[in-house]
Short mmCIF file of C-alpha atoms and ligand atoms in Angstrom, two decimals:
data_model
loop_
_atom_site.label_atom_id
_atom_site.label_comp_id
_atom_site.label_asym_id
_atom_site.label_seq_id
_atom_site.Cartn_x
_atom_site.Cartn_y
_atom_site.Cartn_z
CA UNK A 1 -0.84 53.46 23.40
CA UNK A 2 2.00 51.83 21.85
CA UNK A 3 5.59 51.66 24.17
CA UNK A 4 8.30 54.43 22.58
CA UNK A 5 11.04 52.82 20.78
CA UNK A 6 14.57 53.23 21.58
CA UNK A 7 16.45 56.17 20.49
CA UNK A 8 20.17 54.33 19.52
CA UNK A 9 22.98 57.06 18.67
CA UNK A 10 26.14 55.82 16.97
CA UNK A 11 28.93 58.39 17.38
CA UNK A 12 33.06 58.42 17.63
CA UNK A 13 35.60 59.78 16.19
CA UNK A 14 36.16 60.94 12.52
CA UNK A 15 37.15 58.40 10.22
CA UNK A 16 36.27 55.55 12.55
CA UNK A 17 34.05 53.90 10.27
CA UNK A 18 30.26 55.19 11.39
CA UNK A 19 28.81 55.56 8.16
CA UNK A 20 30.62 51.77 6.74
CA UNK A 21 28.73 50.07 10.00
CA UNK A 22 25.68 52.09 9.96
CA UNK A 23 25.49 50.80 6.05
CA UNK A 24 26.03 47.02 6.56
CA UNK A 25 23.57 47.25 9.67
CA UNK A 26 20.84 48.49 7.32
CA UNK A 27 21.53 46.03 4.44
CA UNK A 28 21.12 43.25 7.05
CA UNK A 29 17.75 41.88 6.98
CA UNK A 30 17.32 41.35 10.85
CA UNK A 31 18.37 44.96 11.74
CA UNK A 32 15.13 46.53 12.68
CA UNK A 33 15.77 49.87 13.34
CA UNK A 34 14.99 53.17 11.81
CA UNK A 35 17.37 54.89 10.13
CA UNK A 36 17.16 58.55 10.71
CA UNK A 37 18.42 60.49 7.28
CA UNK A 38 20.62 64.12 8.27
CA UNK A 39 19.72 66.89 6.67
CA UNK A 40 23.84 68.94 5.50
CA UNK A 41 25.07 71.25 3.45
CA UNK A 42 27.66 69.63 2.39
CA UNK A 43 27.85 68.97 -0.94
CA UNK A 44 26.77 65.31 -2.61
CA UNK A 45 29.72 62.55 -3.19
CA UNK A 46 29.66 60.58 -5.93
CA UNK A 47 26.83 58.34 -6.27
CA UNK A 48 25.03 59.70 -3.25
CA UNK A 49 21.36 60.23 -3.32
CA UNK A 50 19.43 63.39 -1.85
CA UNK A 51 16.78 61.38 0.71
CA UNK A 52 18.79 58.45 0.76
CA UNK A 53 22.38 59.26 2.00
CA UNK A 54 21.05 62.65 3.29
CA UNK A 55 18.91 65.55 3.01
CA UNK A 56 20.99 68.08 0.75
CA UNK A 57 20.56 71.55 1.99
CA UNK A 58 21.47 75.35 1.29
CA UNK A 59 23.14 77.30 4.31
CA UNK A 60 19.81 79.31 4.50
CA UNK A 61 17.80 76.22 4.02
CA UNK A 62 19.57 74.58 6.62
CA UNK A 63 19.95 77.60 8.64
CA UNK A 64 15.96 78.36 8.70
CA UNK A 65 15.52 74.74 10.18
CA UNK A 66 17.79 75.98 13.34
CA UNK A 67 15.68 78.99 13.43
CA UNK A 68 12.05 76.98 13.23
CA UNK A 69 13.64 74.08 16.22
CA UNK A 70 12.85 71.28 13.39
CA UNK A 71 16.68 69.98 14.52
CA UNK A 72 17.38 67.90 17.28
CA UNK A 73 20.70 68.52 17.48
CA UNK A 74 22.82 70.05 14.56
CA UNK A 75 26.54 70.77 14.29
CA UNK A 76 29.43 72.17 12.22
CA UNK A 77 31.88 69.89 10.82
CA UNK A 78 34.92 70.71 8.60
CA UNK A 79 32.78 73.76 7.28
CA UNK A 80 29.60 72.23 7.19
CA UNK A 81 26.28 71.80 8.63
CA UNK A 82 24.53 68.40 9.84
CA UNK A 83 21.62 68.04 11.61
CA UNK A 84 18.85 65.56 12.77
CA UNK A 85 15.12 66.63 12.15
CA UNK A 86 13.14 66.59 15.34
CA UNK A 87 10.08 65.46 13.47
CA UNK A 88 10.77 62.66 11.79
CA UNK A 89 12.49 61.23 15.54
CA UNK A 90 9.77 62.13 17.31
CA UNK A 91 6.99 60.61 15.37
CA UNK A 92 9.05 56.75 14.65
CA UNK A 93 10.07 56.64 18.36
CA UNK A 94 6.13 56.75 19.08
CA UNK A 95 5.05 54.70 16.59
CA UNK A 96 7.37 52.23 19.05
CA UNK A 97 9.90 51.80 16.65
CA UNK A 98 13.93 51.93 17.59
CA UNK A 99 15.40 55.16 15.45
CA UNK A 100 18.76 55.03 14.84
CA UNK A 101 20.97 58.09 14.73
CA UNK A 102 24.49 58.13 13.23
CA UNK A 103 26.51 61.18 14.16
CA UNK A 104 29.63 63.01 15.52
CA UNK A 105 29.95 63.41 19.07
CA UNK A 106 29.27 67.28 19.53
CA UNK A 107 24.92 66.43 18.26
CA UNK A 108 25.63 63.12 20.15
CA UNK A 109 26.21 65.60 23.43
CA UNK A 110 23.38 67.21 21.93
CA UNK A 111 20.75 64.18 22.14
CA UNK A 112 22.14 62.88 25.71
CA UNK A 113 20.85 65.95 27.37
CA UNK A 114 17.39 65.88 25.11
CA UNK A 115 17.59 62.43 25.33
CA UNK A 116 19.09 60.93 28.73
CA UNK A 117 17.40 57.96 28.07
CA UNK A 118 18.56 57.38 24.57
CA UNK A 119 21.35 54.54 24.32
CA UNK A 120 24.83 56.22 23.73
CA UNK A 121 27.20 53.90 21.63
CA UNK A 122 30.70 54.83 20.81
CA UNK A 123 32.66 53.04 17.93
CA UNK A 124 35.74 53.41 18.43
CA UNK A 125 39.07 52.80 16.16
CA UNK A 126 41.28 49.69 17.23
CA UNK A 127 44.19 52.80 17.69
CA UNK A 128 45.17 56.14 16.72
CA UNK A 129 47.33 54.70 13.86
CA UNK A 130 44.60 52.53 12.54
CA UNK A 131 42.82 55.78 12.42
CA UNK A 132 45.19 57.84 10.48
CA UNK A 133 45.73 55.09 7.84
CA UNK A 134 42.35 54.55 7.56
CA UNK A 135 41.15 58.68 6.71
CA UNK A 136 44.46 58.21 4.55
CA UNK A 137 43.66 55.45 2.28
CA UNK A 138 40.35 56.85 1.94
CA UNK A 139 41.98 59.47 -0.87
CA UNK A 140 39.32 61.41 -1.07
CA UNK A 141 40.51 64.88 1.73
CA UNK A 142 43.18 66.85 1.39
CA UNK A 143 46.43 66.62 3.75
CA UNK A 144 44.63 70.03 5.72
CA UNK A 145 41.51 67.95 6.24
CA UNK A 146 42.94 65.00 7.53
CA UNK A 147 45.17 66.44 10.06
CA UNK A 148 42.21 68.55 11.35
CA UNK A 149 40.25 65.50 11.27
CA UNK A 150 43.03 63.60 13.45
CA UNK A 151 42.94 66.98 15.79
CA UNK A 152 39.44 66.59 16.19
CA UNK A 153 39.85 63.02 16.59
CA UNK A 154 41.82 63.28 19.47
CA UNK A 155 39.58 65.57 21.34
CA UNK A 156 36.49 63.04 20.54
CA UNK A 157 38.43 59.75 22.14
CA UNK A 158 38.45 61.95 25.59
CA UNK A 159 34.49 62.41 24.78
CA UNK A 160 34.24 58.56 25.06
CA UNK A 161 33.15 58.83 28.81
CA UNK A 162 29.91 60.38 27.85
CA UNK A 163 28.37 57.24 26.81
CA UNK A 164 26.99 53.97 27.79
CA UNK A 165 29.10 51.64 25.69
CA UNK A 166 32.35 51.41 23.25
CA UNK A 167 31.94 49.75 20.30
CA UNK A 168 35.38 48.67 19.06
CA UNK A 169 35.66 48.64 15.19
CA UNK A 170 37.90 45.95 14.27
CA UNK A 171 36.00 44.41 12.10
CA UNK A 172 32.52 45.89 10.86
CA UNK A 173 30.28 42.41 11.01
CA UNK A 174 31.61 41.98 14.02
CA UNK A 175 31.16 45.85 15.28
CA UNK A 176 27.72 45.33 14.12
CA UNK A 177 26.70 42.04 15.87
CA UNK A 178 27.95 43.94 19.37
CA UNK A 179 25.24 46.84 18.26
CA UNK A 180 22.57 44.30 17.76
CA UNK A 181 23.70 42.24 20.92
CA UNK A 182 23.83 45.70 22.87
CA UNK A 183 20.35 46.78 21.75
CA UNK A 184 18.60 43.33 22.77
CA UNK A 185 19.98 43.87 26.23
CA UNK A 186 18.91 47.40 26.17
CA UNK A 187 15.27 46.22 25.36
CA UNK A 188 15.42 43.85 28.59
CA UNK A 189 16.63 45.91 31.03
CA UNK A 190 14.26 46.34 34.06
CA UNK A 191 13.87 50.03 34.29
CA UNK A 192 12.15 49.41 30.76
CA UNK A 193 10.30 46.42 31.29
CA UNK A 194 9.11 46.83 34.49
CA UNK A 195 7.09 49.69 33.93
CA UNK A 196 4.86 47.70 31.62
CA UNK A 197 4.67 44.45 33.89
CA UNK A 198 3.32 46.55 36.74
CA UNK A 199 0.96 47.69 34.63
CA UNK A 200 -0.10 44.22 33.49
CA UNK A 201 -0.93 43.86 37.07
CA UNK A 202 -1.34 46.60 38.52
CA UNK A 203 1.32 47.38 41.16
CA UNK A 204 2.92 50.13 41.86
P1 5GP B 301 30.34 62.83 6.07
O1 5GP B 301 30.51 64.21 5.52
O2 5GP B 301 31.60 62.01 6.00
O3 5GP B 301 29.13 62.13 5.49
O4 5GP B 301 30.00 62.99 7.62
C1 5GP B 301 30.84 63.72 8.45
C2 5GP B 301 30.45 63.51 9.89
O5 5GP B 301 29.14 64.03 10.14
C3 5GP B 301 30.39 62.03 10.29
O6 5GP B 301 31.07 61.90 11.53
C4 5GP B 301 28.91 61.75 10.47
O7 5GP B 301 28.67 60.77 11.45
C5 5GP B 301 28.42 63.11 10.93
N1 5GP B 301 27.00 63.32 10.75
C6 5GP B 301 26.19 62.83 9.78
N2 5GP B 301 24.93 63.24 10.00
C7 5GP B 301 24.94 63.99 11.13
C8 5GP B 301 23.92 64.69 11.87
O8 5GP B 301 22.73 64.69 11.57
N3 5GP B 301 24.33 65.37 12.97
C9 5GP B 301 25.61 65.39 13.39
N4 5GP B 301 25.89 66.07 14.49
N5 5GP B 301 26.58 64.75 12.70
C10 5GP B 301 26.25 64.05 11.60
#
């Protein structure tokens, strides 16, 4: 039987910059993880692609899958739905390969009790300020989004204690090389290797 892959969750606040890392990891050619696509009801941006960026769903759709357990974890955000499918987790983690989830911290609350053994990574924003400017520039929320984004925001830095490292976005290749760094280590630490060693030779 093949070892289980890591389960990697990349949370922090709104605005922080999840989705910009999350993208240059997976155009890197060394990045071997699996990216796990959300299923949400909220409506496509421009140029996003249903399967690609997401799973684009109906509030029944979407609401069914909550009913039938296929989500992991699910939340609602700024009026919409997001939500990891169980399945598709479940079946690349035992094929051994590392699935990578990129969420906001209520389903990354979500995974750590489904998951305690998952690797918990928060990115976090070089300061508040940085933070504002950055939802700011982005142009595309109105000013009622973007202060209850920096509300929210707030509450999620004091959620930083829930995981098992911070990620400090200053700069996304370099944000992304301390994921990759991270996730070697993770792969060599002894509760995980031992098991398999003793095995090798039989120990207990
Ligand atoms: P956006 O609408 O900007 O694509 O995403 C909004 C927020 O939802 C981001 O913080 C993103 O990380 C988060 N998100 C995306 N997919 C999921 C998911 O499957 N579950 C949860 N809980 N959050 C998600």
């Amino acid at each position: 039987m093949k070892e289980r892959g890591l389960l990697i969750v990349l949370s922090g606040p709104s605005g922080v910059g999840k989705g910009t890392v999350r993208k240059e990891l997976f155009s890197q050619e060394d990045t071997k993880f699996e990216y796990s696509i959300s299923m949400t009801t909220r409506k496509p941006r421009e140029g996003e692609v249903d399967g690609v960026d997401y799973f684009f769903k109906s509030k029944e759709e979407f609401e069914k899958l909550i009913e039938e357990n296929k989500l992991l974890e699910w939340a609602e955000f700024v009026g919409n739905y997001y939500g990891t499918p169980v399945d598709y987790v479940e079946k690349t983690l035992s094929e051994g390969k590392d699935v990578f989830l990129e969420i906001e911290v209520q389903g990354a609350l979500q995974v750590r009790k489904a998951f305690p053994e998952g690797l918990f990574l928060f990115l976090s924003p070089p300061s508040l300020s940085e933070l504002k400017n950055r939802i700011v520039t982005r142009g595309t929320e109105s000013e009622e989004i973007i202060n209850n984004r920096m509300k929210v925001a707030k509450e999620e830095i004091i959620m930083m204690d829930a995981y098992d490292y911070v990620v400090e976005n200053d700069d996304v290749q370099l944000a992304c090389d301390r994921i990759k760094a991270i996730v070697t280590a993770e792969h060599c630490r002894r509760e995980r290797v031992a098991p398999r060693y003793k095995k090798i030779l039989e120990v207990e």
